[in-house]
Amino acid sequence: MQAEFGQWAIFGLFTVFIIGGGIGTVTSSNLFHAALWLIISLFGVAGFFVLLAAPFLAAIQVLVYIGAIVVLIIFAIMLTRRLMGLREAPNSQWLFGLLGAAVTFGVIVLGLVLASAGNTPLLASQPLSEITGESLRDLGIALVDLNQYVLPFIVASLLLEAAMVGAIVIAREDE
Amino acid sequence: MAEFLVNSGWNANLAQIVASVLGAVVLASFGLVWIIFSIWLERKFAGRVQDRIGPNRTGPYGLFQTFADVGKLLTKEDITPEGADKHVYNFAPILAVAGILAIFAVIPFNHAWVGADLNIGVLYFVAVGSLTTLAILLAGWSSNNKYALLGAFRAIAALISYEVPMILSLAVPVLLAGSMSMQDIVKGQSIAYIFVVPVSALIFFISQLAEVGRSPFDLIEAESEIIAGFNIEYSGMKFAMFYAAEFIHAFVICILTAVLFLGGWRGFGAGEPGYELFGFIMLMTKSVAVYVLVMLLRSTLPRIRIDHMMAFNWKFLVPLALVNLLVVMFLARPFVPDYAAAEALVAQGGFAGLIGGIFGAGFIAELPRAVVLLIANVIMFAVATQLLHRYGEAQRAKLGVRPVAATRAPAMASD
């Protein structure tokens, strides 16, 4: 019972991180601060992955999203804006943005509820430490197993490869 | 620890939490206390290498110099520059230290002493390491200073580029051990990986040096060019935190090199049950040996120019690391060590029994793979250095410079 309370408390903490960070990202008038709020939000997502017994995804979340993508965003901001105190005017189309986000969110929630109706409850009753070791192994096998996800995995790899080649071609100087 | 508390009448969950918190405090304090010594060691060592005396005024051999410095830094005025982004500015030094200390959580000090033996230990340390990059960025940006920003730009360029060969070379011990857990990697090293895959060890060490921003890659805070780079506006204890973070990081890379390539706590029966303390001493000895190398490099080598640093990374280290990974992947597959068969061989006695008795059965199991990979590594190293040599010659020919033998230093009177 107490362990469950602890789980709920940590779940609540990370939820606050994600939602608070998200609100900060869209309301902050300073682009740099918006990027920092985004980090907090993404960090909360990494915490969710730990709660879901997927530490591999949590580490990847921190490494790729915080360590690479947000750093690149900040880098771009640093290169293109004046040093300090720049305030962005609020986007005049924010109402459409809000509507789009709400509709997308609704569709996702509806899909999840319909998909999980009649299934086992989402909160695992097993202790986390007992499932983590297996989940990493399952993930690795699933990505190379012909009967599981090998095709999407290779297609995604090819797509990334093509994007990288394309980036090099675009960035290349004409000779 | 937790058991003791439960036995004395505590609630099991509460005892677990208290034990975890205490463990974290002990680990973090270890890192922080160690640097008090390592800063002194580094100054003294650099002094002796450069034919100076080094600190020698406070205490025997200047041992208390660091305490004097801490006192000075604590009493200095804490300045926040005009126009700085206050919250970010104050948060950056905390993130810098916390990011480094978090790495200690996955370091196995012996078969039992490990903060958290995550099954993604290697990935964890890479992910946490990326937080320090972020700390440098935040510090550089929030100081509202051009030199600080320049330092941050350099840091990004250097740290992100050198992460590529670092991860590629990290994949090799993971591949050989068949696990991302630090503890499993140590246990897989009946033969230390530096004797199996020396090229990976070298690439890892070089890229880690660049990650710390140690000489010859100290462009992040090149004093003579951008004064101090990202931490120029910081004073007092906040500056000290960046300084401490750098020193802890420098030692952490030595521990990581020791764990991943030098066999960690293993060696001479150390770290086995019953010899826990010996295992810890073994790991520290290996780490200090690597640290001596880092200090030697720092006190002798000049700084590399930024474009040279980038070219060296992208045109040499990354291709070499890629080729290295491919070679290891294909060669290691047919020679996966069979520990059970080796045990049986040792049990039969004879020559194998003799060797197994001295080095352990794991040694015999890993020997075929080690020999094959070592030969492949030597060939790779020879080809790589030959290519470097050719490239150097071509560059010199383009500039019309002929290589000249270094002129002899004037003979000393005592010669």
XYZ file of C-alpha atoms in Angstrom:
590
model
C 0.000 0.000 0.000
C 2.742 2.385 0.934
C 4.808 1.568 -2.156
C 1.726 2.317 -4.226
C 1.352 5.681 -2.531
C 4.995 6.417 -3.311
C 4.409 5.553 -6.944
C 1.409 7.845 -7.115
C 3.359 10.658 -5.423
C 6.194 10.368 -7.940
C 3.696 10.107 -10.785
C 2.120 13.330 -9.549
C 5.498 15.055 -9.312
C 6.430 14.160 -12.882
C 2.974 15.169 -14.086
C 3.536 18.583 -12.561
C 6.909 18.714 -14.340
C 5.389 17.818 -17.708
C 2.320 20.053 -17.562
C 4.083 22.934 -15.827
C 6.969 22.731 -18.272
C 4.565 22.611 -21.186
C 2.639 25.660 -19.994
C 5.918 27.483 -19.400
C 7.082 26.618 -22.902
C 4.088 28.096 -24.654
C 3.546 31.118 -22.405
C 7.135 32.287 -21.920
C 7.829 35.388 -23.969
C 11.570 34.734 -23.984
C 12.527 32.038 -26.487
C 15.496 30.929 -24.408
C 13.323 30.456 -21.345
C 10.806 28.549 -23.443
C 13.549 26.098 -24.391
C 14.471 25.674 -20.708
C 10.835 24.974 -19.792
C 10.804 22.392 -22.548
C 13.733 20.648 -20.821
C 11.732 20.354 -17.591
C 8.778 18.946 -19.508
C 10.947 16.381 -21.318
C 12.609 15.451 -18.049
C 9.176 14.639 -16.642
C 8.565 12.332 -19.608
C 11.856 10.567 -18.841
C 10.594 10.094 -15.276
C 7.403 8.506 -16.668
C 9.488 6.008 -18.612
C 11.253 5.028 -15.380
C 7.862 4.531 -13.704
C 6.784 2.392 -16.662
C 9.801 0.127 -16.062
C 11.527 1.258 -19.265
C 14.833 2.754 -18.038
C 16.336 2.315 -21.499
C 13.772 4.691 -22.987
C 14.300 7.080 -20.057
C 18.024 7.278 -20.731
C 17.396 7.703 -24.458
C 14.864 10.435 -23.678
C 17.452 12.382 -21.679
C 20.236 11.703 -24.159
C 18.397 12.471 -27.384
C 15.765 15.009 -26.421
C 17.518 16.981 -23.682
C 21.137 16.323 -24.615
C 20.797 16.780 -28.352
C 17.537 18.311 -29.573
C 17.043 21.011 -26.928
C 20.744 21.836 -26.992
C 20.451 22.315 -30.757
C 17.382 24.515 -30.271
C 19.260 26.627 -27.717
C 22.250 26.774 -30.023
C 20.059 28.080 -32.841
C 18.517 30.684 -30.527
C 21.944 31.825 -29.379
C 23.165 32.222 -32.944
C 20.172 34.088 -34.287
C 18.951 36.371 -31.476
C 20.461 39.303 -29.731
C 22.023 38.475 -26.391
C 19.388 39.332 -23.809
C 16.006 40.740 -23.095
C 14.401 39.964 -26.420
C 10.636 39.541 -26.095
C 8.645 37.689 -28.699
C 5.272 39.147 -29.592
C 2.538 36.599 -28.877
C 1.524 34.752 -32.009
C -1.783 36.021 -33.355
C -2.823 32.519 -34.376
C -2.617 31.059 -30.863
C -6.335 30.321 -30.822
C -6.022 27.984 -33.809
C -2.985 26.391 -32.187
C -4.932 25.770 -28.992
C -7.836 24.263 -30.934
C -5.534 21.958 -32.910
C -3.735 20.821 -29.770
C -7.027 20.142 -27.956
C -8.426 18.106 -30.874
C -5.207 16.058 -31.186
C -5.157 15.433 -27.452
C -8.801 14.357 -27.499
C -8.226 11.931 -30.371
C -5.221 10.363 -28.616
C -7.058 9.983 -25.309
C -10.107 8.532 -27.061
C -7.907 6.075 -28.953
C -6.147 4.970 -25.786
C -9.382 4.518 -23.863
C -10.991 2.507 -26.696
C -7.870 0.393 -27.160
C -7.425 -0.431 -23.486
C -11.127 -0.996 -22.725
C -11.566 -4.415 -21.147
C -7.822 -4.952 -20.820
C -5.781 -5.262 -17.644
C -5.325 -2.070 -15.601
C -2.420 0.098 -16.717
C -0.660 0.252 -13.360
C 1.490 -2.860 -13.075
C 1.116 -4.745 -9.818
C 4.541 -6.395 -10.115
C 7.560 -4.765 -8.463
C 9.372 -2.690 -11.067
C 12.784 -4.262 -10.546
C 11.480 -7.636 -11.676
C 10.278 -6.510 -15.093
C 13.001 -4.051 -16.108
C 15.639 -6.660 -16.950
C 13.268 -8.509 -19.235
C 11.883 -5.416 -20.944
C 15.315 -4.340 -22.233
C 15.946 -7.821 -23.632
C 12.502 -7.977 -25.218
C 13.061 -4.602 -26.832
C 16.367 -5.709 -28.337
C 14.934 -8.969 -29.654
C 11.795 -7.307 -31.011
C 13.894 -4.995 -33.170
C 15.713 -7.836 -34.953
C 12.994 -10.511 -34.941
C 11.563 -11.134 -38.410
C 8.099 -11.740 -36.950
C 8.063 -8.499 -34.985
C 9.427 -5.057 -35.785
C 12.425 -5.633 -38.032
C 10.758 -4.067 -41.098
C 9.648 -0.779 -39.446
C 13.063 -0.611 -37.770
C 14.921 -0.895 -41.072
C 12.552 1.507 -42.834
C 13.112 4.075 -40.076
C 16.874 3.576 -40.320
C 16.772 4.095 -44.077
C 14.678 7.228 -43.639
C 17.209 8.662 -41.185
C 20.033 7.701 -43.512
C 18.333 9.476 -46.419
C 17.755 12.553 -44.248
C 21.430 12.632 -43.292
C 22.592 12.312 -46.906
C 20.128 15.027 -47.864
C 21.421 17.336 -45.136
C 24.998 16.836 -46.332
C 24.017 17.526 -49.955
C 22.168 20.722 -48.992
C 24.955 21.969 -46.737
C 27.655 21.218 -49.268
C 29.324 24.118 -51.018
C 28.950 24.240 -54.801
C 32.104 23.306 -56.613
C 22.257 -0.852 6.263
C 18.540 -1.119 5.555
C 18.496 -4.536 7.266
C 20.058 -3.066 10.363
C 17.383 -0.386 10.579
C 14.577 -2.903 10.052
C 16.033 -5.091 12.795
C 16.034 -2.138 15.188
C 12.310 -1.709 14.670
C 11.968 0.623 11.669
C 9.370 0.437 8.955
C 10.858 -1.463 5.965
C 9.991 1.156 3.328
C 11.243 4.033 5.455
C 14.475 2.149 6.199
C 14.983 1.576 2.486
C 14.525 5.267 1.726
C 16.867 6.350 4.544
C 19.519 3.858 3.423
C 19.272 5.079 -0.178
C 19.573 8.724 0.817
C 22.553 7.979 3.053
C 24.213 6.003 0.264
C 23.779 8.909 -2.133
C 25.237 11.332 0.428
C 28.259 9.091 1.034
C 28.908 8.686 -2.705
C 28.611 12.406 -3.438
C 30.790 13.330 -0.452
C 33.417 10.886 -1.638
C 33.660 12.762 -4.917
C 33.752 16.157 -3.222
C 36.333 15.160 -0.593
C 38.523 13.494 -3.161
C 38.959 16.730 -5.144
C 40.370 18.517 -2.101
C 43.226 16.089 -2.384
C 43.299 15.875 -6.182
C 43.587 19.647 -6.652
C 46.664 19.650 -4.447
C 48.032 16.584 -6.229
C 47.524 18.132 -9.625
C 49.222 21.413 -8.708
C 52.160 19.703 -7.091
C 52.499 17.273 -9.988
C 52.268 19.998 -12.666
C 54.825 21.984 -10.685
C 57.329 19.144 -10.574
C 56.799 18.297 -14.276
C 57.411 21.921 -15.251
C 60.467 22.162 -13.014
C 58.742 24.298 -10.394
C 58.076 23.511 -6.748
C 54.312 23.924 -6.642
C 52.386 24.761 -3.466
C 54.717 24.519 -0.468
C 53.692 27.220 2.042
C 50.549 25.988 3.791
C 51.132 22.845 5.786
C 53.579 20.044 5.037
C 54.285 19.946 1.278
C 51.575 22.587 0.855
C 48.899 20.003 1.646
C 46.523 22.588 3.124
C 46.689 24.892 0.092
C 43.223 23.795 -1.082
C 41.674 24.591 2.325
C 43.166 28.082 2.117
C 41.679 28.480 -1.361
C 38.275 27.291 -0.206
C 38.382 29.847 2.590
C 39.272 32.559 0.130
C 36.505 31.605 -2.292
C 33.892 31.405 0.479
C 34.653 34.921 1.710
C 34.679 36.513 -1.735
C 31.814 38.722 -2.836
C 29.159 36.914 -4.800
C 28.569 39.018 -7.904
C 25.681 38.701 -10.319
C 26.354 40.841 -13.376
C 23.933 43.512 -14.565
C 21.560 42.127 -17.194
C 22.248 38.506 -16.302
C 19.424 36.010 -16.388
C 19.381 35.539 -12.596
C 17.644 32.182 -12.118
C 19.462 30.507 -14.985
C 22.719 32.114 -13.861
C 22.383 30.671 -10.360
C 21.150 27.286 -11.523
C 24.010 26.544 -13.955
C 26.774 25.804 -11.365
C 24.437 23.456 -9.457
C 23.628 21.538 -12.622
C 27.339 21.316 -13.480
C 28.264 19.676 -10.177
C 25.117 17.542 -9.917
C 25.547 16.194 -13.434
C 29.056 14.964 -12.677
C 28.251 13.565 -9.221
C 25.336 11.622 -10.709
C 27.819 9.519 -12.686
C 29.141 8.076 -9.407
C 25.808 6.263 -8.995
C 26.682 3.574 -11.545
C 30.391 3.112 -10.801
C 31.082 -0.349 -9.343
C 33.720 0.018 -6.622
C 33.758 -3.730 -6.045
C 31.430 -6.683 -6.539
C 29.030 -5.297 -3.905
C 29.694 -1.541 -3.635
C 27.733 0.068 -6.410
C 25.157 2.832 -6.055
C 22.733 1.334 -8.568
C 23.736 -1.478 -10.894
C 21.486 -0.342 -13.743
C 21.202 -2.646 -16.720
C 21.708 0.468 -18.849
C 24.662 1.802 -16.809
C 26.748 2.849 -19.811
C 23.830 4.637 -21.437
C 22.987 6.329 -18.140
C 26.444 7.801 -17.855
C 26.337 9.119 -21.426
C 22.905 10.650 -20.821
C 23.932 12.268 -17.546
C 27.123 13.510 -19.171
C 25.024 15.472 -21.641
C 23.603 17.476 -18.727
C 27.017 19.050 -18.107
C 27.016 20.315 -21.681
C 23.731 21.963 -20.858
C 25.207 23.534 -17.701
C 28.013 25.121 -19.714
C 25.477 26.441 -22.227
C 23.295 27.954 -19.516
C 26.274 29.576 -17.809
C 27.575 31.019 -21.076
C 24.226 32.401 -22.107
C 22.965 33.760 -18.826
C 26.145 35.725 -17.993
C 25.303 38.261 -20.721
C 28.943 38.442 -21.720
C 30.471 38.005 -25.177
C 33.455 35.992 -23.973
C 31.197 33.709 -21.984
C 28.999 33.161 -25.032
C 32.038 32.440 -27.219
C 33.186 29.908 -24.648
C 29.763 28.286 -24.696
C 29.821 28.056 -28.502
C 33.188 26.373 -28.400
C 31.962 24.024 -25.704
C 28.985 22.937 -27.807
C 31.102 22.384 -30.894
C 33.692 20.401 -28.963
C 31.475 18.387 -26.631
C 28.846 17.360 -29.169
C 31.418 16.387 -31.792
C 33.508 14.311 -29.413
C 30.449 12.510 -28.113
C 30.292 10.639 -31.432
C 33.630 8.764 -31.206
C 33.062 8.353 -27.461
C 29.791 6.472 -27.933
C 31.199 4.468 -30.846
C 34.146 3.338 -28.725
C 31.886 2.723 -25.710
C 29.884 0.272 -27.792
C 32.917 -2.027 -27.971
C 33.152 -3.037 -24.270
C 29.346 -3.310 -24.246
C 29.590 -5.662 -27.216
C 32.327 -7.775 -25.645
C 30.620 -8.049 -22.258
C 27.189 -8.515 -23.821
C 25.694 -6.070 -21.328
C 25.362 -2.355 -20.681
C 25.660 -2.794 -16.922
C 28.965 -1.487 -15.566
C 29.176 -4.394 -13.130
C 28.766 -6.971 -15.926
C 31.416 -5.217 -17.996
C 33.865 -5.491 -15.099
C 32.945 -9.126 -14.547
C 33.510 -9.862 -18.235
C 37.106 -8.672 -18.042
C 39.065 -11.730 -17.041
C 41.457 -10.196 -19.530
C 41.306 -6.412 -19.208
C 39.825 -4.928 -22.388
C 42.822 -2.671 -22.905
C 44.749 -5.793 -23.943
C 41.884 -6.885 -26.173
C 40.757 -3.657 -27.852
C 43.471 -1.038 -27.237
C 42.259 1.127 -30.130
C 38.837 1.575 -28.507
C 40.486 2.375 -25.185
C 42.613 5.056 -26.842
C 39.664 6.610 -28.697
C 37.580 6.585 -25.515
C 40.344 8.218 -23.500
C 40.984 10.947 -26.080
C 37.313 11.783 -26.534
C 36.782 11.827 -22.770
C 39.686 14.269 -22.398
C 37.897 16.495 -24.889
C 34.629 16.131 -22.976
C 36.266 17.371 -19.787
C 37.975 20.176 -21.651
C 41.375 19.159 -20.399
C 44.565 20.114 -22.186
C 45.271 19.692 -25.075
C 41.532 20.259 -25.648
C 41.044 23.132 -23.188
C 39.595 25.522 -25.771
C 36.438 25.874 -23.730
C 38.240 28.022 -21.191
C 41.339 29.083 -23.074
C 42.676 31.724 -20.685
C 44.828 33.450 -23.272
C 42.077 33.777 -25.891
C 38.681 34.141 -24.259
C 39.974 34.680 -20.709
C 38.020 31.935 -18.988
C 35.198 31.221 -21.353
C 31.786 30.318 -20.052
C 32.532 30.926 -16.349
C 34.145 34.357 -16.693
C 31.411 36.249 -14.809
C 31.227 33.819 -11.917
C 32.921 34.611 -8.626
C 33.213 33.145 -5.159
C 31.565 29.817 -4.463
C 29.718 29.683 -7.786
C 33.016 29.793 -9.621
C 34.346 27.210 -7.183
C 31.492 24.893 -8.158
C 32.495 24.980 -11.825
C 36.094 24.462 -10.770
C 35.121 21.511 -8.575
C 32.954 20.066 -11.355
C 35.912 20.141 -13.724
C 38.199 18.384 -11.267
C 35.648 15.730 -10.353
C 34.934 15.164 -14.027
C 38.650 14.759 -14.728
C 38.835 12.042 -12.100
C 35.539 10.452 -13.149
C 36.858 9.872 -16.663
C 39.848 8.101 -15.093
C 37.552 5.864 -13.045
C 35.438 5.153 -16.137
C 38.506 4.269 -18.183
C 39.624 1.969 -15.374
C 36.187 0.340 -15.109
C 35.579 -0.100 -18.834
C 39.048 -0.988 -20.075
C 41.401 -1.765 -17.185
C 39.263 -4.378 -15.465
C 37.770 -2.166 -12.740
C 38.107 -3.716 -9.299
C 39.507 -6.996 -10.624
C 43.097 -8.146 -10.369
C 45.093 -10.360 -7.984
C 41.887 -11.778 -6.544
C 40.742 -8.308 -5.488
C 37.081 -7.466 -5.060
C 35.971 -11.078 -4.622
C 33.708 -11.731 -1.639
C 35.808 -11.257 1.484
C 38.214 -8.815 -0.204
C 35.835 -5.870 -0.743
C 38.218 -3.175 0.460
C 41.042 -4.574 -1.651
C 38.810 -4.292 -4.720
C 38.096 -0.642 -3.949
C 41.827 0.034 -3.530
C 42.510 -1.790 -6.797
C 40.049 0.407 -8.702
C 41.443 3.579 -7.128
C 45.014 2.535 -7.947
C 44.114 1.978 -11.583
C 42.198 5.268 -11.721
C 45.095 7.218 -10.215
C 47.435 5.628 -12.747
C 45.210 6.991 -15.546
C 44.975 10.303 -13.685
C 48.772 10.614 -13.705
C 48.606 10.318 -17.489
C 45.934 13.052 -17.633
C 48.050 15.330 -15.425
C 51.150 14.659 -17.517
C 49.278 15.610 -20.691
C 47.883 18.705 -19.031
C 51.219 20.016 -17.819
C 53.132 19.351 -21.047
C 50.953 19.716 -24.149
C 50.037 23.049 -25.784
C 46.452 23.835 -26.784
C 45.134 22.579 -30.124
C 43.529 25.098 -32.480
C 39.752 24.714 -32.783
C 39.719 23.804 -36.482
C 42.469 21.242 -35.925
C 40.473 19.812 -33.053
C 37.368 19.460 -35.231
C 39.305 18.033 -38.173
C 41.018 15.509 -35.917
C 37.649 14.388 -34.609
C 35.633 14.158 -37.814
C 38.367 13.098 -40.235
C 40.302 10.733 -37.998
C 38.633 9.646 -34.742
C 35.112 9.068 -36.075
C 36.130 6.993 -39.140
C 38.598 5.034 -37.020
C 35.962 4.400 -34.358
C 33.460 3.253 -37.004
C 35.926 0.853 -38.622
C 36.971 -0.354 -35.187
C 33.373 -1.072 -34.195
C 32.712 -3.000 -37.421
C 35.899 -5.049 -37.080
C 35.146 -5.917 -33.454
C 31.542 -6.808 -34.323
C 32.547 -9.311 -36.991
C 35.556 -10.782 -35.191
C 34.015 -11.084 -31.734
C 30.910 -12.967 -32.924
C 32.545 -16.388 -33.596
C 34.591 -16.230 -30.391
C 31.967 -15.609 -27.713
C 33.619 -16.953 -24.526
C 32.198 -20.236 -23.258
C 32.781 -20.042 -19.518
C 31.241 -23.458 -18.760
C 33.526 -25.217 -21.243
C 36.558 -23.426 -19.804
C 35.595 -24.516 -16.296
C 35.393 -28.107 -17.503
C 38.785 -27.803 -19.210
C 40.379 -26.461 -16.033
C 38.780 -29.237 -13.991
C 40.468 -31.800 -16.242
C 43.832 -30.508 -15.071
C 46.997 -30.639 -17.180
C 48.352 -27.478 -18.796
C 44.949 -25.795 -18.966
C 44.437 -26.602 -15.294
C 47.763 -24.940 -14.476
C 46.928 -21.748 -16.380
C 43.369 -21.757 -15.042
C 44.720 -22.150 -11.522
C 46.843 -19.020 -11.900
C 44.583 -16.716 -13.916
C 41.123 -18.230 -13.396
C 38.905 -20.133 -15.811
C 37.552 -16.918 -17.293
C 41.033 -16.167 -18.639
C 41.031 -19.347 -20.730
C 37.487 -18.719 -21.937
C 38.335 -15.237 -23.189
C 41.802 -16.003 -24.547
C 40.936 -16.924 -28.197
C 38.830 -13.787 -28.678
C 41.477 -11.628 -27.022
C 44.254 -12.904 -29.307
C 42.225 -12.429 -32.500
C 41.040 -8.943 -31.532
C 44.481 -7.857 -30.374
C 46.018 -8.804 -33.734
C 43.223 -6.958 -35.568
C 43.757 -3.925 -33.345
C 47.492 -3.839 -33.969
C 46.877 -3.967 -37.732
C 44.267 -1.205 -37.464
C 46.593 0.953 -35.401
C 49.450 0.471 -37.883
C 47.256 1.406 -40.853
C 45.804 4.433 -39.037
C 49.185 5.837 -38.023
C 50.512 5.207 -41.543
C 47.579 7.156 -42.997
C 48.191 9.988 -40.521
C 51.840 10.024 -41.516
C 50.974 10.234 -45.244
C 48.491 13.033 -44.557
C 51.111 14.976 -42.616
C 53.624 14.570 -45.424
C 51.082 15.739 -48.003
C 50.244 18.819 -45.913
C 53.898 19.667 -45.493
C 54.528 19.198 -49.229
C 51.637 21.556 -49.996
C 53.174 24.222 -47.759
C 56.656 23.561 -49.089
C 58.006 22.706 -45.661
C 60.549 19.936 -45.355
C 60.512 17.908 -42.163
C 63.585 18.755 -40.132
C 64.954 16.739 -37.271
C 64.441 18.573 -34.002
C 67.465 20.655 -33.133
C 69.366 19.399 -30.168
C 69.143 21.391 -26.998
C 72.439 23.054 -26.063
C 74.561 20.641 -24.095
C 74.386 21.126 -20.346
C 77.481 21.620 -18.327
C 76.951 18.308 -16.649
C 76.673 16.366 -19.958
